[in-house]
CSV table of C-alpha atoms and ligand atoms in Angstrom, one decimal:
chain,number,residue,atom,x,y,z
A,1449,MET,CA,28.1,-10.3,5.3
A,1450,THR,CA,25.4,-8.5,7.3
A,1451,ALA,CA,23.5,-5.6,5.7
A,1452,SER,CA,22.7,-2.2,7.2
A,1453,LEU,CA,19.5,-0.1,6.8
A,1454,TYR,CA,21.7,2.5,5.1
A,1455,ASP,CA,23.1,0.1,2.5
A,1456,PRO,CA,22.0,0.1,-1.2
A,1457,LEU,CA,19.8,-2.7,-2.5
A,1458,ARG,CA,18.8,-4.0,-5.9
A,1459,MET,CA,15.2,-4.9,-5.7
A,1460,GLY,CA,14.1,-6.6,-8.9
A,1461,ASP,CA,14.8,-4.1,-11.7
A,1462,ILE,CA,14.9,-1.1,-9.2
A,1463,ALA,CA,18.2,0.0,-7.7
A,1464,LEU,CA,17.8,1.7,-4.3
A,1465,ALA,CA,20.4,3.8,-2.5
A,1466,ASN,CA,19.2,2.5,0.9
A,1467,ARG,CA,16.6,0.3,2.6
A,1468,ILE,CA,14.5,3.1,4.2
A,1469,VAL,CA,11.0,3.2,2.6
A,1470,MET,CA,8.3,5.7,2.9
A,1471,ALA,CA,5.1,3.6,3.5
A,1472,PRO,CA,1.9,4.3,1.5
A,1473,LEU,CA,0.0,7.1,3.2
A,1474,THR,CA,-3.4,8.3,2.2
A,1475,ARG,CA,-3.6,12.1,2.7
A,1476,ASN,CA,-6.8,13.1,0.8
A,1477,ARG,CA,-5.3,16.1,-0.9
A,1478,ALA,CA,-5.9,15.2,-4.6
A,1479,GLY,CA,-7.5,17.9,-6.8
A,1480,ALA,CA,-10.5,17.9,-9.1
A,1481,GLY,CA,-10.8,14.7,-11.2
A,1482,GLN,CA,-8.7,12.9,-8.5
A,1483,VAL,CA,-5.6,14.5,-10.0
A,1484,PRO,CA,-2.3,14.8,-8.1
A,1485,THR,CA,-1.6,18.5,-7.3
A,1486,GLN,CA,1.5,20.7,-7.2
A,1487,LEU,CA,1.3,20.5,-3.4
A,1488,MET,CA,1.4,16.7,-3.5
A,1489,THR,CA,4.5,17.0,-5.8
A,1490,GLU,CA,6.2,19.2,-3.2
A,1491,TYR,CA,5.3,16.7,-0.4
A,1492,TYR,CA,6.9,13.8,-2.2
A,1493,ARG,CA,9.9,15.8,-3.4
A,1494,GLN,CA,10.7,16.8,0.2
A,1495,ARG,CA,11.0,13.1,1.1
A,1496,ALA,CA,12.7,11.8,-2.1
A,1497,ASN,CA,16.4,12.5,-1.7
A,1498,PRO,CA,17.9,9.2,-0.5
A,1499,GLU,CA,20.6,11.1,1.4
A,1500,THR,CA,18.0,12.8,3.6
A,1501,GLY,CA,14.7,11.0,3.0
A,1502,ALA,CA,13.7,7.6,1.6
A,1503,GLY,CA,15.5,5.1,-0.6
A,1504,LEU,CA,12.1,4.3,-2.0
A,1505,ILE,CA,8.7,6.0,-1.8
A,1506,VAL,CA,5.5,4.0,-2.0
A,1507,THR,CA,2.8,6.5,-2.9
A,1508,GLU,CA,-0.5,6.8,-1.1
A,1509,ALA,CA,-3.0,4.3,-2.4
A,1510,SER,CA,-4.4,5.3,-5.8
A,1511,GLN,CA,-7.6,3.9,-7.2
A,1512,ILE,CA,-7.4,2.0,-10.5
A,1513,SER,CA,-10.9,3.1,-11.6
A,1514,PRO,CA,-13.7,5.3,-10.4
A,1515,MET,CA,-15.3,2.3,-8.8
A,1516,GLY,CA,-12.1,1.7,-6.8
A,1517,GLN,CA,-12.5,4.9,-4.8
A,1518,GLY,CA,-13.5,4.8,-1.2
A,1519,TYR,CA,-12.6,8.1,0.4
A,1520,LEU,CA,-12.8,11.8,-0.5
A,1521,ASP,CA,-10.0,13.3,-2.6
A,1522,THR,CA,-7.8,10.3,-3.1
A,1523,PRO,CA,-5.8,10.3,-6.3
A,1524,GLY,CA,-6.5,8.0,-9.3
A,1525,ILE,CA,-4.4,6.3,-11.9
A,1526,TYR,CA,-6.9,5.9,-14.7
A,1527,SER,CA,-7.2,9.2,-16.6
A,1528,PRO,CA,-4.7,11.1,-18.8
A,1529,GLU,CA,-4.9,14.1,-16.4
A,1530,GLN,CA,-4.0,11.9,-13.5
A,1531,VAL,CA,-1.1,10.4,-15.5
A,1532,ALA,CA,0.1,14.0,-16.2
A,1533,GLY,CA,-0.2,14.9,-12.5
A,1534,TRP,CA,1.7,11.8,-11.4
A,1535,LYS,CA,4.4,12.6,-14.0
A,1536,ARG,CA,5.1,15.9,-12.2
A,1537,VAL,CA,5.5,13.9,-9.0
A,1538,THR,CA,7.8,11.2,-10.5
A,1539,ASP,CA,9.9,13.9,-12.2
A,1540,ALA,CA,10.4,15.8,-8.9
A,1541,VAL,CA,11.3,12.6,-7.1
A,1542,HIS,CA,13.8,11.5,-9.8
A,1543,GLY,CA,15.2,15.0,-9.8
A,1544,GLU,CA,16.2,14.4,-6.2
A,1545,GLY,CA,17.8,11.1,-7.1
A,1546,GLY,CA,14.9,9.1,-5.5
A,1547,LYS,CA,12.8,6.1,-6.5
A,1548,ILE,CA,9.0,5.9,-6.4
A,1549,VAL,CA,6.4,3.2,-6.9
A,1550,ILE,CA,2.6,3.7,-6.9
A,1551,GLN,CA,0.3,1.7,-4.7
A,1552,LEU,CA,-2.6,0.4,-6.9
A,1553,TRP,CA,-5.9,0.4,-5.0
A,1554,HIS,CA,-9.4,-0.9,-5.2
A,1555,VAL,CA,-11.3,-0.4,-1.9
A,1556,GLY,CA,-14.1,-2.9,-2.7
A,1557,ARG,CA,-16.8,-2.6,-0.1
A,1558,ILE,CA,-15.0,0.1,1.9
A,1559,SER,CA,-16.8,2.9,0.0
A,1560,HIS,CA,-19.9,5.0,-0.2
A,1561,VAL,CA,-22.4,5.6,-2.9
A,1562,SER,CA,-21.7,9.3,-2.9
A,1563,LEU,CA,-18.2,8.7,-4.1
A,1564,LEU,CA,-19.0,6.3,-6.9
A,1565,PRO,CA,-20.1,7.0,-10.5
A,1566,GLY,CA,-23.8,7.6,-10.7
A,1567,GLY,CA,-24.3,6.7,-7.0
A,1568,ALA,CA,-23.4,3.1,-7.8
A,1569,GLN,CA,-23.2,0.5,-5.0
A,1570,PRO,CA,-19.7,-0.6,-4.0
A,1571,VAL,CA,-18.5,-4.0,-5.3
A,1572,SER,CA,-16.9,-6.8,-3.3
A,1573,SER,CA,-16.5,-10.5,-2.9
A,1574,THR,CA,-19.8,-10.4,-0.9
A,1575,ASN,CA,-23.1,-8.7,-0.4
A,1576,ARG,CA,-22.4,-8.3,3.3
A,1577,PRO,CA,-21.5,-4.7,4.4
A,1578,ALA,CA,-18.5,-4.0,6.5
A,1579,ASN,CA,-19.0,-2.5,9.9
A,1580,GLY,CA,-17.1,0.7,9.4
A,1581,LYS,CA,-16.9,4.2,8.3
A,1582,THR,CA,-15.4,6.1,5.4
A,1583,PHE,CA,-14.8,9.8,4.9
A,1584,ILE,CA,-17.0,11.6,2.4
A,1585,ALA,CA,-17.9,15.2,1.6
A,1586,GLY,CA,-19.3,16.4,4.9
A,1587,GLY,CA,-17.4,14.0,7.2
A,1588,PHE,CA,-17.4,10.4,8.3
A,1589,ALA,CA,-20.2,8.1,7.2
A,1590,PRO,CA,-21.0,4.4,7.5
A,1591,VAL,CA,-19.8,2.5,4.4
A,1592,SER,CA,-22.6,1.6,1.9
A,1593,ALA,CA,-23.9,-2.0,1.4
A,1594,PRO,CA,-21.9,-3.7,-1.4
A,1595,ARG,CA,-23.0,-6.1,-4.1
A,1596,ALA,CA,-20.9,-9.2,-4.9
A,1597,LEU,CA,-19.1,-8.9,-8.2
A,1598,ARG,CA,-20.5,-11.4,-10.8
A,1599,THR,CA,-18.0,-13.9,-12.0
A,1600,ASP,CA,-18.2,-12.4,-15.5
A,1601,GLU,CA,-17.2,-9.0,-14.2
A,1602,ILE,CA,-13.8,-10.2,-12.8
A,1603,PRO,CA,-11.9,-10.1,-16.2
A,1604,GLY,CA,-12.8,-6.4,-16.5
A,1605,LEU,CA,-11.6,-5.7,-13.0
A,1606,ILE,CA,-8.3,-7.5,-13.7
A,1607,ALA,CA,-8.0,-5.4,-16.9
A,1608,ASP,CA,-8.4,-2.2,-14.9
A,1609,TYR,CA,-5.4,-3.3,-12.7
A,1610,ARG,CA,-3.4,-4.1,-15.8
A,1611,ARG,CA,-4.3,-0.8,-17.4
A,1612,ALA,CA,-3.4,1.2,-14.3
A,1613,ALA,CA,0.0,-0.5,-14.2
A,1614,GLY,CA,0.7,0.5,-17.8
A,1615,LEU,CA,-0.4,4.1,-17.0
A,1616,ALA,CA,2.0,4.1,-14.0
A,1617,MET,CA,4.9,3.4,-16.4
A,1618,GLN,CA,3.7,6.2,-18.6
A,1619,ALA,CA,3.6,8.4,-15.5
A,1620,GLY,CA,7.3,7.6,-14.9
A,1621,PHE,CA,7.0,5.4,-11.9
A,1622,ASP,CA,9.8,2.9,-11.1
A,1623,GLY,CA,7.2,0.3,-10.4
A,1624,VAL,CA,3.9,-0.5,-8.7
A,1625,GLU,CA,2.8,-2.0,-5.4
A,1626,LEU,CA,-0.5,-4.0,-5.5
A,1627,HIS,CA,-2.5,-3.1,-2.4
A,1628,ALA,CA,-3.7,-6.5,-1.2
A,1629,ALA,CA,-3.9,-5.4,2.5
A,1630,ASN,CA,-6.0,-3.7,5.1
A,1631,GLY,CA,-9.4,-5.1,4.4
A,1632,TYR,CA,-9.7,-3.7,0.8
A,1633,LEU,CA,-10.9,-5.5,-2.3
A,1634,ILE,CA,-8.1,-8.1,-2.7
A,1635,GLU,CA,-8.2,-9.0,1.0
A,1636,GLN,CA,-12.0,-9.2,0.7
A,1637,PHE,CA,-11.4,-12.1,-1.6
A,1638,LEU,CA,-8.5,-13.7,0.3
A,1639,ARG,CA,-10.1,-14.1,3.6
A,1640,ASP,CA,-12.9,-16.6,4.4
A,1641,SER,CA,-14.1,-14.2,7.2
A,1642,ILE,CA,-15.4,-12.0,4.3
A,1643,ASN,CA,-15.5,-14.0,1.1
A,1644,ASP,CA,-18.7,-16.1,0.9
A,1645,ARG,CA,-18.7,-16.8,-2.8
A,1646,SER,CA,-19.5,-20.2,-4.4
A,1647,ASP,CA,-17.9,-19.6,-7.8
A,1648,ASP,CA,-14.2,-20.1,-8.8
A,1649,TYR,CA,-13.2,-17.1,-6.6
A,1650,GLY,CA,-14.6,-18.3,-3.3
A,1651,GLY,CA,-14.5,-21.3,-0.9
A,1652,SER,CA,-11.1,-23.1,-1.1
A,1653,VAL,CA,-7.8,-21.4,-0.5
A,1654,GLU,CA,-7.1,-22.1,-4.2
A,1655,ASN,CA,-10.2,-20.1,-5.1
A,1656,ARG,CA,-9.7,-17.3,-2.6
A,1657,THR,CA,-6.1,-16.6,-3.8
A,1658,ARG,CA,-7.2,-16.7,-7.5
A,1659,LEU,CA,-8.0,-13.0,-7.8
A,1660,LEU,CA,-4.7,-12.0,-6.2
A,1661,ALA,CA,-2.8,-14.3,-8.5
A,1662,GLU,CA,-4.6,-13.3,-11.7
A,1663,VAL,CA,-4.2,-9.6,-10.9
A,1664,LEU,CA,-0.5,-10.0,-10.3
A,1665,GLN,CA,-0.2,-12.1,-13.5
A,1666,ALA,CA,-1.9,-9.3,-15.5
A,1667,ILE,CA,0.3,-6.5,-13.9
A,1668,THR,CA,3.5,-8.4,-14.4
A,1669,ALA,CA,2.6,-9.3,-18.0
A,1670,GLU,CA,2.2,-5.5,-18.5
A,1671,ILE,CA,5.3,-4.2,-16.7
A,1672,GLY,CA,7.4,-7.2,-15.6
A,1673,GLY,CA,7.8,-8.9,-12.2
A,1674,GLY,CA,11.0,-6.9,-11.5
A,1675,ARG,CA,8.9,-3.7,-11.2
A,1676,THR,CA,6.0,-5.2,-9.2
A,1677,GLY,CA,5.5,-5.6,-5.5
A,1678,VAL,CA,2.6,-6.6,-3.3
A,1679,ARG,CA,1.5,-5.5,0.1
A,1680,LEU,CA,-0.1,-8.0,2.5
A,1681,SER,CA,-1.4,-7.8,6.1
A,1682,PRO,CA,-2.1,-11.4,7.1
A,1683,ILE,CA,-3.7,-10.7,10.5
A,1684,THR,CA,-4.8,-7.1,10.5
A,1685,PRO,CA,-8.4,-6.6,11.5
A,1686,SER,CA,-8.5,-3.3,9.6
A,1687,ASN,CA,-11.8,-2.3,7.9
A,1688,ASP,CA,-13.8,-5.1,9.5
A,1689,ALA,CA,-11.7,-7.8,7.8
A,1690,GLY,CA,-12.0,-10.2,10.7
A,1691,GLN,CA,-9.5,-13.1,10.7
A,1692,ASP,CA,-9.0,-15.8,8.1
A,1693,SER,CA,-9.6,-19.2,9.6
A,1694,ASP,CA,-6.0,-20.2,8.6
A,1695,ALA,CA,-4.1,-17.1,7.7
A,1696,GLN,CA,-0.8,-19.0,7.6
A,1697,ALA,CA,-2.1,-21.4,5.0
A,1698,THR,CA,-4.0,-18.8,3.0
A,1699,TYR,CA,-1.2,-16.2,2.8
A,1700,GLY,CA,1.5,-18.8,2.3
A,1701,ARG,CA,-0.4,-20.3,-0.6
A,1702,ALA,CA,-0.9,-16.8,-2.1
A,1703,LEU,CA,2.8,-16.2,-2.2
A,1704,GLU,CA,3.7,-19.7,-3.3
A,1705,ARG,CA,1.3,-19.3,-6.2
A,1706,VAL,CA,2.8,-16.0,-7.4
A,1707,ALA,CA,6.4,-17.1,-6.9
A,1708,PRO,CA,6.9,-17.8,-10.6
A,1709,LEU,CA,6.2,-14.2,-11.4
A,1710,GLY,CA,9.4,-13.1,-9.8
A,1711,LEU,CA,8.0,-10.2,-7.8
A,1712,ALA,CA,10.6,-7.5,-6.9
A,1713,TYR,CA,9.3,-7.3,-3.4
A,1714,VAL,CA,6.7,-8.4,-0.8
A,1715,HIS,CA,5.7,-5.8,1.7
A,1716,VAL,CA,4.2,-7.2,4.9
A,1717,VAL,CA,2.4,-5.3,7.6
A,1718,GLU,CA,3.1,-7.2,10.8
A,1719,GLY,CA,0.2,-7.3,13.2
A,1720,ALA,CA,-2.7,-4.8,13.2
A,1721,THR,CA,-2.0,-2.0,10.8
A,1722,GLY,CA,-1.3,1.1,12.9
A,1723,GLY,CA,-2.0,-1.0,16.0
A,1724,PRO,CA,-0.4,-3.8,18.1
A,1725,ARG,CA,2.1,-6.0,16.4
A,1726,ASP,CA,1.1,-8.8,18.7
A,1727,LEU,CA,-2.6,-9.7,18.7
A,1728,SER,CA,-2.5,-12.6,21.2
A,1729,ALA,CA,-4.4,-10.5,23.7
A,1730,GLN,CA,-7.2,-10.3,21.1
A,1731,GLY,CA,-7.1,-14.1,20.7
A,1732,VAL,CA,-5.2,-14.1,17.4
A,1733,ALA,CA,-2.5,-16.7,17.0
A,1734,PRO,CA,1.0,-15.4,16.3
A,1735,PHE,CA,1.8,-15.3,12.6
A,1736,ASP,CA,5.0,-16.9,11.4
A,1737,TYR,CA,6.4,-14.3,9.0
A,1738,ALA,CA,9.6,-16.2,8.4
A,1739,ALA,CA,7.5,-19.1,7.1
A,1740,LEU,CA,5.6,-16.8,4.8
A,1741,ARG,CA,8.9,-15.4,3.5
A,1742,ALA,CA,10.1,-18.9,2.6
A,1743,HIS,CA,7.7,-18.7,-0.4
A,1744,HIS,CA,9.4,-15.6,-1.9
A,1745,ARG,CA,12.9,-15.1,-3.3
A,1746,GLY,CA,12.9,-11.4,-3.9
A,1747,ALA,CA,13.2,-8.5,-1.4
A,1748,TRP,CA,11.3,-8.6,1.9
A,1749,MET,CA,9.9,-5.3,3.2
A,1750,VAL,CA,8.4,-5.0,6.7
A,1751,ASN,CA,6.2,-2.4,8.3
A,1752,ASN,CA,4.3,-1.4,11.4
A,1753,ALA,CA,5.6,0.6,14.4
A,1754,TYR,CA,9.2,0.3,13.4
A,1755,ASP,CA,11.5,2.8,15.2
A,1756,ARG,CA,15.3,3.2,14.7
A,1757,PRO,CA,16.5,0.4,16.8
A,1758,MET,CA,13.9,-2.1,15.5
A,1759,ALA,CA,14.6,-1.2,11.9
A,1760,GLU,CA,18.4,-1.3,12.2
A,1761,ALA,CA,18.1,-4.7,13.9
A,1762,ALA,CA,15.7,-6.1,11.4
A,1763,VAL,CA,18.0,-5.4,8.4
A,1764,HIS,CA,21.1,-6.3,10.4
A,1765,ASN,CA,19.9,-9.7,11.5
A,1766,GLY,CA,18.3,-10.4,8.1
A,1767,THR,CA,14.7,-10.7,9.0
A,1768,ALA,CA,14.0,-7.9,6.5
A,1769,ASP,CA,15.7,-6.3,3.5
A,1770,LEU,CA,13.8,-3.0,3.8
A,1771,VAL,CA,11.7,-1.3,6.4
A,1772,ALA,CA,8.8,1.0,5.6
A,1773,PHE,CA,8.0,3.9,7.9
A,1774,GLY,CA,4.5,5.6,7.9
A,1775,LYS,CA,3.8,8.1,10.6
A,1776,LEU,CA,7.5,8.9,11.1
A,1777,PHE,CA,7.8,10.0,7.4
A,1778,ILE,CA,4.7,12.2,7.7
A,1779,ALA,CA,6.2,14.2,10.5
A,1780,ASN,CA,9.9,14.0,9.3
A,1781,PRO,CA,10.6,14.8,5.7
A,1782,ASP,CA,14.3,14.1,6.4
A,1783,LEU,CA,13.6,10.9,8.3
A,1784,GLY,CA,16.5,9.1,6.6
A,1785,ARG,CA,19.0,11.6,7.8
A,1786,ARG,CA,17.5,11.6,11.3
A,1787,LEU,CA,17.7,7.8,11.5
A,1788,ARG,CA,21.3,7.9,10.4
A,1789,GLN,CA,22.3,10.5,12.9
A,1790,GLY,CA,20.0,9.3,15.7
A,1791,ALA,CA,18.5,12.8,15.7
A,1792,PRO,CA,15.3,13.7,17.5
A,1793,LEU,CA,12.0,13.3,15.6
A,1794,ASN,CA,9.2,15.8,15.1
A,1795,PRO,CA,5.9,14.9,16.8
A,1796,LEU,CA,3.0,13.9,14.5
A,1797,ASP,CA,0.0,16.2,14.2
A,1798,THR,CA,-3.0,13.8,13.9
A,1799,ALA,CA,-5.5,16.6,13.1
A,1800,THR,CA,-4.0,17.2,9.7
A,1801,LEU,CA,-3.6,13.6,8.4
A,1802,TYR,CA,-6.6,13.4,6.1
A,1803,GLY,CA,-7.4,16.3,3.9
A,1804,GLY,CA,-6.5,20.0,4.2
A,1805,ASP,CA,-3.7,22.1,2.8
A,1806,ALA,CA,0.0,22.5,3.3
A,1807,HIS,CA,-0.4,22.6,7.1
A,1808,GLY,CA,0.7,19.3,8.6
A,1809,TYR,CA,1.7,18.2,5.1
A,1810,THR,CA,4.6,20.1,3.6
A,1811,ASP,CA,5.4,22.3,6.6
A,1812,TYR,CA,7.1,19.8,8.9
A,1813,PRO,CA,10.6,21.2,9.6
A,1814,ALA,CA,13.8,19.5,8.5
A,1815,LEU,CA,16.9,19.5,10.6
A,1816,VAL,CA,18.9,22.7,10.3
A,1817,ASP,CA,22.6,22.3,9.5
B,3215,FMN,C1,-2.5,8.7,7.5
B,3215,FMN,C2,-2.4,7.3,7.2
B,3215,FMN,C3,-2.7,6.9,5.9
B,3215,FMN,C4,-2.4,5.6,5.5
B,3215,FMN,N1,-2.7,5.2,4.2
B,3215,FMN,C5,-2.4,4.0,3.7
B,3215,FMN,C6,-2.5,3.7,2.3
B,3215,FMN,O1,-2.9,4.5,1.5
B,3215,FMN,N2,-2.1,2.4,2.0
B,3215,FMN,C7,-1.7,1.5,2.9
B,3215,FMN,O2,-1.4,0.3,2.5
B,3215,FMN,N3,-1.5,1.8,4.2
B,3215,FMN,C8,-1.8,3.0,4.6
B,3215,FMN,N4,-1.6,3.3,5.9
B,3215,FMN,C9,-0.9,2.4,6.8
B,3215,FMN,C10,0.6,2.7,6.8
B,3215,FMN,O3,1.2,2.5,5.5
B,3215,FMN,C11,1.3,1.9,7.8
B,3215,FMN,O4,1.1,0.5,7.6
B,3215,FMN,C12,0.9,2.2,9.3
B,3215,FMN,O5,0.9,3.6,9.5
B,3215,FMN,C13,1.9,1.5,10.3
B,3215,FMN,O6,3.2,1.9,10.0
B,3215,FMN,P1,4.0,3.1,11.0
B,3215,FMN,O7,3.9,2.6,12.4
B,3215,FMN,O8,5.3,3.2,10.5
B,3215,FMN,O9,3.2,4.3,10.8
B,3215,FMN,C14,-1.9,4.6,6.4
B,3215,FMN,C15,-1.6,5.1,7.7
B,3215,FMN,C16,-1.8,6.4,8.1
B,3215,FMN,C17,-1.4,6.8,9.5
């Protein structure tokens, strides 16, 4: 039997009304103490009803510790105040009949000393800085030079992820998504284009996939595999990630290694995040996503530049169980309804993506009956 984008799906321990997912979207509107605000609650509530919005919301990336922050005004999931703020969000989403997981984030070297406790240096798999910018008080600035984590610091890092997953449950989330994509910390370990370590966490594929595996072991020990997902982006060049010398082997082994954990879902960004799906013009070999999927038994979520026909076809022909939409969900709070009806879509205002107030955030119009 073929499935439809509009059909329910049981994903691990989470029952979804349909396969339309709101992708994780950083909007830089957290309050003091990196606490989710009432305005954020309203933004998620608007997109939460599965009849008009998403079957599942993945929150904006949320740092697991003060050292995990890389941009101004992103929310955290490490303090009691943040848990209380997120509880307002999850209550609002559940009140609409929706489901919501939180994306757990550590940016690694994509950060700036002005954002970190006591002006600390960012940490990474490497001492080598990324060629890129971040957004700090006062505007865009080049990222700061990182220092490589010592091997004896890694258990503490893993404990931070585990603690954040436990706090996410206290905050009422249906689950968590580990952010292992887009050139942030976990990807800084996965790829040999960045990871230049000589300890147990660098060198071979086995060593480079170790941090991902240990973090997922810790998270699933805390909350269960059925409430845990992971986001990967095997060939994105985002945040100066470069390209792994054998992405197919590295990412394949990563999923093979975590298969015993029984993850609820894997979320794959196909191609360059927010850019071309096909990178052959940039000299990057096509990635075989079906081969990657062969290592995972749970639900398969895809993302990157999906529109209505592509998304309907992906679920119909079985290449995906779920489709995540980013920019379309920013501009269309009632995207689910618009997809179902083939209704026109609101244009995106790119000037209001990162930071600001309700404008370009909670004031996009819904369809009128
Ligand atoms: C404003 C904005 C913020 C984003 N923030 C995140 C994030 O916090 N975590 C993440 O994994 N991806 C993030 N992304 C990437 C999106 O989740 C998604 O992969 C990308 O927009 C491509 O999907 P789309 O074509 O449906 O928009 C962000 C993208 C945009 C435009």
